[in-house]
CSV table of C-alpha atoms in Angstrom, one decimal:
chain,number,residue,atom,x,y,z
A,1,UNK,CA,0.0,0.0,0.0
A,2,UNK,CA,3.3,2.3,0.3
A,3,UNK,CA,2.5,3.6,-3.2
A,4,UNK,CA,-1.7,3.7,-2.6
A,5,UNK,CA,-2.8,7.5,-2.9
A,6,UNK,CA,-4.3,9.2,-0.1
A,7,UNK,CA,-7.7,11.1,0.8
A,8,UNK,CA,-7.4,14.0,3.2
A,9,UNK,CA,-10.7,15.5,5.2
A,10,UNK,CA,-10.3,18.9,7.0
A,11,UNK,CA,-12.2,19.4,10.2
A,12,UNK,CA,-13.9,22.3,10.8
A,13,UNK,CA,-14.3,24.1,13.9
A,14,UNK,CA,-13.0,27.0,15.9
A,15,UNK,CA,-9.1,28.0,15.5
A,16,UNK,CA,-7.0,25.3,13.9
A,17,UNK,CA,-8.6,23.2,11.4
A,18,UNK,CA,-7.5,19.2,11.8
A,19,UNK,CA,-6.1,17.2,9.0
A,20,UNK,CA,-7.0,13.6,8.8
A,21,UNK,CA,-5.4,11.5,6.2
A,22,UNK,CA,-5.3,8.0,5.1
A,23,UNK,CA,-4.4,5.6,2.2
A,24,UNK,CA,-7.0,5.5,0.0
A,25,UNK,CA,-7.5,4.1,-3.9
A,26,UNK,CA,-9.8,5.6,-6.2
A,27,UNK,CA,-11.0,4.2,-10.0
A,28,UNK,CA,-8.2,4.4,-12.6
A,29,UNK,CA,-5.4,4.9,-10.2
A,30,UNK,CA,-2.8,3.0,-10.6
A,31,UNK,CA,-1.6,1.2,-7.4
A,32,UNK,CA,-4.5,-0.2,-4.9
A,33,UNK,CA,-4.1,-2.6,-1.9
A,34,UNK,CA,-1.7,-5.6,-2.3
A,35,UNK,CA,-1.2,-8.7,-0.4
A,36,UNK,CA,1.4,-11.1,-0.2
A,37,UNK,CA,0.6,-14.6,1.3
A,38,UNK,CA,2.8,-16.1,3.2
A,39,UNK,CA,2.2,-19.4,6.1
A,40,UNK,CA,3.9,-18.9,9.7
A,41,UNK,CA,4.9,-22.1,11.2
A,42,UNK,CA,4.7,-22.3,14.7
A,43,UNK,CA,5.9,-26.2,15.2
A,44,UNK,CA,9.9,-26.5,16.1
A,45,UNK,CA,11.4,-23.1,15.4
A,46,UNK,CA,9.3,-20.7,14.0
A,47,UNK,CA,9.5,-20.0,10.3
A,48,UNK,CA,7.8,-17.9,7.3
A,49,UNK,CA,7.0,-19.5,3.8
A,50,UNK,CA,6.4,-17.1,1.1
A,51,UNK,CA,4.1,-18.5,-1.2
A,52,UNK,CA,5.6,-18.6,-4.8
A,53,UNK,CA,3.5,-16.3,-6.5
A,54,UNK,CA,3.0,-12.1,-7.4
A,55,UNK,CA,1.2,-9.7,-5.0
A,56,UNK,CA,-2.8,-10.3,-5.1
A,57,UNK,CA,-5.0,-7.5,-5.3
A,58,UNK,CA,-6.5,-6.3,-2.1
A,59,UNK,CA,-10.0,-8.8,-2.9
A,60,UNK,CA,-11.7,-11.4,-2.0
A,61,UNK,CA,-15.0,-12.9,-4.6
A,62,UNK,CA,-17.8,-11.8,-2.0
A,63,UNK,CA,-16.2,-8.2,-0.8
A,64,UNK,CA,-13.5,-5.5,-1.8
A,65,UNK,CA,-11.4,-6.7,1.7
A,66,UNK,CA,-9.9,-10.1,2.1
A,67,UNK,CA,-10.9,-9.9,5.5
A,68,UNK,CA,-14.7,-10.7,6.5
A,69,UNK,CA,-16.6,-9.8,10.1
A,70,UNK,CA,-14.7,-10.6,13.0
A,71,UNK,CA,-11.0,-10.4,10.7
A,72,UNK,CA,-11.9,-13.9,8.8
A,73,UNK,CA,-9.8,-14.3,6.5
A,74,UNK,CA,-11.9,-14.5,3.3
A,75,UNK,CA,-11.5,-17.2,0.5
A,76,UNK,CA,-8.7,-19.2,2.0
A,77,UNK,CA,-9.1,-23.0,3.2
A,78,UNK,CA,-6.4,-25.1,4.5
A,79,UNK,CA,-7.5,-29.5,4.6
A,80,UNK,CA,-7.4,-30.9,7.9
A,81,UNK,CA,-4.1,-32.2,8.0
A,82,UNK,CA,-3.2,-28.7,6.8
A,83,UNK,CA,-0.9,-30.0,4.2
A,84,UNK,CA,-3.0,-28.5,1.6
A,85,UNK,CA,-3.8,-24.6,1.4
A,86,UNK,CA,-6.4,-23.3,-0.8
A,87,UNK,CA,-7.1,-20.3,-2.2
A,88,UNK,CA,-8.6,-17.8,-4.6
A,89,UNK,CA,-7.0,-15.2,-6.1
A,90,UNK,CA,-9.7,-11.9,-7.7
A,91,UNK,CA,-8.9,-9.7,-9.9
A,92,UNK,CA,-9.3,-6.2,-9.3
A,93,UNK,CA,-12.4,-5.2,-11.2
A,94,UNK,CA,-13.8,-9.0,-9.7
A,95,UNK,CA,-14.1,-9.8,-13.0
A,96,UNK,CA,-11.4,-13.2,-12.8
A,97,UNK,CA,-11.2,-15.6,-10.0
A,98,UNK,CA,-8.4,-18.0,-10.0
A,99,UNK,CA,-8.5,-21.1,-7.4
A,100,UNK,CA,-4.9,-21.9,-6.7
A,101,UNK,CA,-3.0,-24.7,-4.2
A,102,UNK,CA,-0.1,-24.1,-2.2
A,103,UNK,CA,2.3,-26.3,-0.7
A,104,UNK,CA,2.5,-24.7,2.7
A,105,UNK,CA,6.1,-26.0,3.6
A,106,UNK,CA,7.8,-25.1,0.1
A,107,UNK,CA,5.2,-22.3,-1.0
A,108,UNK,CA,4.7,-24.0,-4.4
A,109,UNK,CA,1.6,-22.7,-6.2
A,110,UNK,CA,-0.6,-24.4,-8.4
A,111,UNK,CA,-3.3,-22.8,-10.4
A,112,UNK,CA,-6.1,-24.8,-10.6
A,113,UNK,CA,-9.4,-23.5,-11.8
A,114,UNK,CA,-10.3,-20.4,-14.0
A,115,UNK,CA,-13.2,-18.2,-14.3
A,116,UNK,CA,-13.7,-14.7,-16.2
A,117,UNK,CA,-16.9,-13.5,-16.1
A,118,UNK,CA,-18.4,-10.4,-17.9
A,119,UNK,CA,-19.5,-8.5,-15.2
A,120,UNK,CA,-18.8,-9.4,-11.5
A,121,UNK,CA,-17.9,-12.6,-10.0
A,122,UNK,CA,-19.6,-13.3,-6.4
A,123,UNK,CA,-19.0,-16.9,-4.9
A,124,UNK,CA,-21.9,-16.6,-2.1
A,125,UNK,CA,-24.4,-14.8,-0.7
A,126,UNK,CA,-22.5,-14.0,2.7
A,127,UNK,CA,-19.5,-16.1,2.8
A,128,UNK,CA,-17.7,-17.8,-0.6
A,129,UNK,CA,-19.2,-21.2,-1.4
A,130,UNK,CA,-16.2,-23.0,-3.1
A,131,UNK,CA,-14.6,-25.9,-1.2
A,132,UNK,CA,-11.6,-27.7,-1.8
A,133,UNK,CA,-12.1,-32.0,-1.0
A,134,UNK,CA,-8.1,-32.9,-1.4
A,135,UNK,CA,-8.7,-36.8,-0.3
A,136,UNK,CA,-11.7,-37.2,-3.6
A,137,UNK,CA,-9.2,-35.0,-5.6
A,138,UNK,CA,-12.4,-32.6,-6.2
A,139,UNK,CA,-13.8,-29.4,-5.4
A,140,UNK,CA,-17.6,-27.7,-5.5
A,141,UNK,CA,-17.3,-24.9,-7.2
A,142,UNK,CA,-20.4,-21.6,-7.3
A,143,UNK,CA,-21.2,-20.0,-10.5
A,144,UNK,CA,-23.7,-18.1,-12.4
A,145,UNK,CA,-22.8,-19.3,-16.0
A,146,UNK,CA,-26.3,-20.8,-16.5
A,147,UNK,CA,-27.7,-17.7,-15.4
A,148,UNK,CA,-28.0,-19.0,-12.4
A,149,UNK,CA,-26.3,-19.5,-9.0
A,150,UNK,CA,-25.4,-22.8,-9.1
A,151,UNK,CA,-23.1,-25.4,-7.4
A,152,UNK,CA,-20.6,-27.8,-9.5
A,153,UNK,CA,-18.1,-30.5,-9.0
A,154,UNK,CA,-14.3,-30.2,-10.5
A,155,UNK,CA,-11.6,-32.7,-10.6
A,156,UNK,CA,-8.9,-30.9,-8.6
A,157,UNK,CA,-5.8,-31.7,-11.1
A,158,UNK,CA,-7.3,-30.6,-14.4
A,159,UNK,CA,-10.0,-28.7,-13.5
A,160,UNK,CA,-12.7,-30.0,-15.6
A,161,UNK,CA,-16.0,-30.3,-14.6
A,162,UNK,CA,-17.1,-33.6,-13.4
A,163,UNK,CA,-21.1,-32.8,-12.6
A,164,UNK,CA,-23.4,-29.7,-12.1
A,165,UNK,CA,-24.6,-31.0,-8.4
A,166,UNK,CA,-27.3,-27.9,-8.6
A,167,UNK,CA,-29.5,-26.8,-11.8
A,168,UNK,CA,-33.1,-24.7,-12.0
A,169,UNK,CA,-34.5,-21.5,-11.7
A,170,UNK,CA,-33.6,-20.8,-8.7
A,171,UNK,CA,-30.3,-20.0,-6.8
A,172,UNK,CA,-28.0,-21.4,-4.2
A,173,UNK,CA,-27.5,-18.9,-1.3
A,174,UNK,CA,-24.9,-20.5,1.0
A,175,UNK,CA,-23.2,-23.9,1.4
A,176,UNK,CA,-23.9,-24.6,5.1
A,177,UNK,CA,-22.0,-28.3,5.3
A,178,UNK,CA,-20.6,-30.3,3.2
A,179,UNK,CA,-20.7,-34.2,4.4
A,180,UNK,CA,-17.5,-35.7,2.7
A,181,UNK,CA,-18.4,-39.2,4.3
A,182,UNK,CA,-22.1,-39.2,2.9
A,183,UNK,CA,-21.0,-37.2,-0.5
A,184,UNK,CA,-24.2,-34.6,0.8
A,185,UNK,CA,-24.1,-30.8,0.6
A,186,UNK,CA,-26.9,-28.9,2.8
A,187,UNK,CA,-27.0,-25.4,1.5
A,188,UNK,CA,-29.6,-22.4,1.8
A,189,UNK,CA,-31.5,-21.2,-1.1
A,190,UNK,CA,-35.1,-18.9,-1.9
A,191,UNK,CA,-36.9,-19.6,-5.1
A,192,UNK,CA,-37.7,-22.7,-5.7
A,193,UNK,CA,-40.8,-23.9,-3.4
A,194,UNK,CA,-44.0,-22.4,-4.2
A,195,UNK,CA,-44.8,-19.2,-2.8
A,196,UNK,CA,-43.1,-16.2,-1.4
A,197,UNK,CA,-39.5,-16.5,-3.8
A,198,UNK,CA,-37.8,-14.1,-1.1
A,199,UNK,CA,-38.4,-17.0,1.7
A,200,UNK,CA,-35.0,-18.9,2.0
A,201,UNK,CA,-34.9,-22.5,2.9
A,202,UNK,CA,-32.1,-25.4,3.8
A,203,UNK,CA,-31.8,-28.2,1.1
A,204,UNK,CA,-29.6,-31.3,1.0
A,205,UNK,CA,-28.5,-32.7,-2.3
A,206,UNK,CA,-25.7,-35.1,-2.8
A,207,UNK,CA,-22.4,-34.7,-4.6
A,208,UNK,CA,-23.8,-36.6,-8.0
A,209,UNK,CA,-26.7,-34.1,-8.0
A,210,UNK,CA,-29.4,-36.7,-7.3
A,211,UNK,CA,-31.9,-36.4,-4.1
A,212,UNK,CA,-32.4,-32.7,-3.7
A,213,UNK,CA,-35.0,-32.2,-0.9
A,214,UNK,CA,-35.9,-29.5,1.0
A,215,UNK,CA,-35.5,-29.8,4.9
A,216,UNK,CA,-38.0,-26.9,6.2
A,217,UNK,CA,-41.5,-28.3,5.6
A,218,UNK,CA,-43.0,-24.6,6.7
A,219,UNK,CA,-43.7,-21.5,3.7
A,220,UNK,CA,-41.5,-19.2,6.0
A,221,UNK,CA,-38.4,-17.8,5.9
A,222,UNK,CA,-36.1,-19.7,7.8
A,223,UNK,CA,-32.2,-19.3,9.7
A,224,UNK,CA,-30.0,-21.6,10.6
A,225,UNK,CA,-28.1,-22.8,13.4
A,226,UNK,CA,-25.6,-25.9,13.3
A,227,UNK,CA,-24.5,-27.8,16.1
A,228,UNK,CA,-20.9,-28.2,16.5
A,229,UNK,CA,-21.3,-31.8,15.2
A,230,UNK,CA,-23.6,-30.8,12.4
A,231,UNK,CA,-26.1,-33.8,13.6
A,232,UNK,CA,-28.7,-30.9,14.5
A,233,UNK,CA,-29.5,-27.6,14.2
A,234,UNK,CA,-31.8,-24.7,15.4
A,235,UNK,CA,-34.5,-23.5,12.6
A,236,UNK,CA,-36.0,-20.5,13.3
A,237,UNK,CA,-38.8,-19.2,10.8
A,238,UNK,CA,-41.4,-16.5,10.8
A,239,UNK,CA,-43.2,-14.5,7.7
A,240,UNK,CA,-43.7,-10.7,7.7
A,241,UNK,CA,-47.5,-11.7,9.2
A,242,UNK,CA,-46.6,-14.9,11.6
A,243,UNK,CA,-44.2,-15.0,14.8
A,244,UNK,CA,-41.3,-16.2,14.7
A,245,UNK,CA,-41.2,-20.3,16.2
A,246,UNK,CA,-37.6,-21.9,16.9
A,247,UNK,CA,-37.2,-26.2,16.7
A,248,UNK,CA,-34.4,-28.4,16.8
A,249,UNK,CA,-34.2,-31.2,13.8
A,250,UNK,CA,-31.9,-33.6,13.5
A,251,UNK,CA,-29.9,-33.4,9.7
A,252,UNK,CA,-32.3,-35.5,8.4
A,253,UNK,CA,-34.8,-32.6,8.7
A,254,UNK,CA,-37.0,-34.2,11.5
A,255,UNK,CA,-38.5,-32.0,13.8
A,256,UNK,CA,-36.9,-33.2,17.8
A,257,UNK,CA,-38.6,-30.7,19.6
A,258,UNK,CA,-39.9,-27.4,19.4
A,259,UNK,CA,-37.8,-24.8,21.1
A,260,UNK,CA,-39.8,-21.4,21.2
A,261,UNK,CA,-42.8,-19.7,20.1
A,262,UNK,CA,-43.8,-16.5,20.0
A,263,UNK,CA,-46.5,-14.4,20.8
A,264,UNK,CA,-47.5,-11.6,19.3
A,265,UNK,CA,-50.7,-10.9,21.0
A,266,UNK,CA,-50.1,-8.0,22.2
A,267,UNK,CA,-48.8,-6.4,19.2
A,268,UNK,CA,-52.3,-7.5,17.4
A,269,UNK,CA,-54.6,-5.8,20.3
A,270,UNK,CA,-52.8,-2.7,20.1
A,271,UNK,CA,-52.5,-2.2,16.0
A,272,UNK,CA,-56.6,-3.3,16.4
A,273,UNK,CA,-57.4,-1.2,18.9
């Protein structure tokens, strides 16, 4: 950012004026935010890897920032034995998105998956839906190029698509889990039950596309709430005329027991009084 332009604000007020300033990039200038990725490792003596690649623009494919609420660090995934680091690399106008791999103890990088798009390319609704399966050698990747947002299955070495897991008119919101052991995705989604198309729902559909089914039986919109073991979670729906009512279902979608309701009683007597 040494070479980022600035943006100054005077502040007004009685005797001398205050200058703030602060590194700033604007359209058509020519330097902007870069990063440079590097891995820290903290086991034996600690050490740095730079990963073998240029500077990245300052972008992630669902924001300008490659840091999300609470610092996440946006579109990066490391497998569970960490051996394996994932990542995508957007261009500035978000335009491109390149998934690479990285060799976290030599920094090798190896570019993997390609997409230009001509407008903007989003991954997810609120967090990027792309996810990297090292030990099947695949990875789901989101896109709109059926004019739709959709969900798809790569080979991890070539790149080439193996199956569109998700297809309609409707779109895929956010991949919730992703059950490696079951080949199952649950994901959120609005549009494609009847009714209200704003109305978001969870479905489960496995990796080959096959049994897509919608796990919230009730025309409302509905939020999520895994368990740490991702056996259960807490749906809480409502509409803009019905309370909101919180249950507990087991992945399956099975209702285990009814959490809250709420009552708006009160409300109703005093908007018909």
């Amino acid at each position: 950012g040494r070479n980022v332009g600035e943006m100054h604000l005077w502040k007004t007020q009685v005797g001398h004026s205050e200058l703030d300033a602060w590194k700033y990039p604007l359209p058509g200038d020519d330097y902007i935010f870069m990063i440079e990725r590097i891995v820290i490792h903290l086991d034996g003596q600690p050490r740095i890897v730079r990963l073998n690649m240029p500077p990245d623009p300052h972008r992630s494919t669902t924001s300008d920032h490659i840091a999300g609420r609470g610092g996440v660090f946006l579109d990066v995934q490391f497998s569970d034995d960490s051996e394996v680091l994932s990542f995508v690399s957007s261009s500035r106008d978000h335009k491109v998105a390149q998934l690479q791999v990285a060799d976290p103890q030599s920094g090798e990088v190896r570019a993997v998956y390609r997409e230009e798009v001509e407008t903007y390319y989003e991954s997810g609704y609120s967090s990027e839906n792309w996810r990297v399966l090292p030990e099947r050698n695949e990875f789901i990747w989101f896109s709109e190029k059926d004019g739709w947002g959709h969900l798809y299955l790569h080979d991890l070495q070539s790149g080439e698509l193996k199956q569109q897991i998700t297809a309609g008119s409707w779109a895929v919101l956010d991949i919730q889990q992703v059950d490696v052991v079951s080949e199952q995705i649950y994901f959120t989604g609005p549009n494609r039950e009847p009714g209200d198309p704003y109305f978001q729902y969870l479905s489960r559909v496995n990796f080959d596309g096959t049994g897509l089914v919608n796990l919230n039986p009730e025309a409302a919109n509905h939020q999520i709430d895994w368990s740490d073991s991702a056996d259960y979670f807490v749906d809480e729906y409502s509409t803009p005329t019905t309370a909101p009512v919180a249950v507990l279902r087991n992945k399956a979608g099975e209702q285990q027991l009814t959490l809250e309701e709420t009552s708006i009683d009160a409300l109703l007597d005093c908007l018909n009084w």
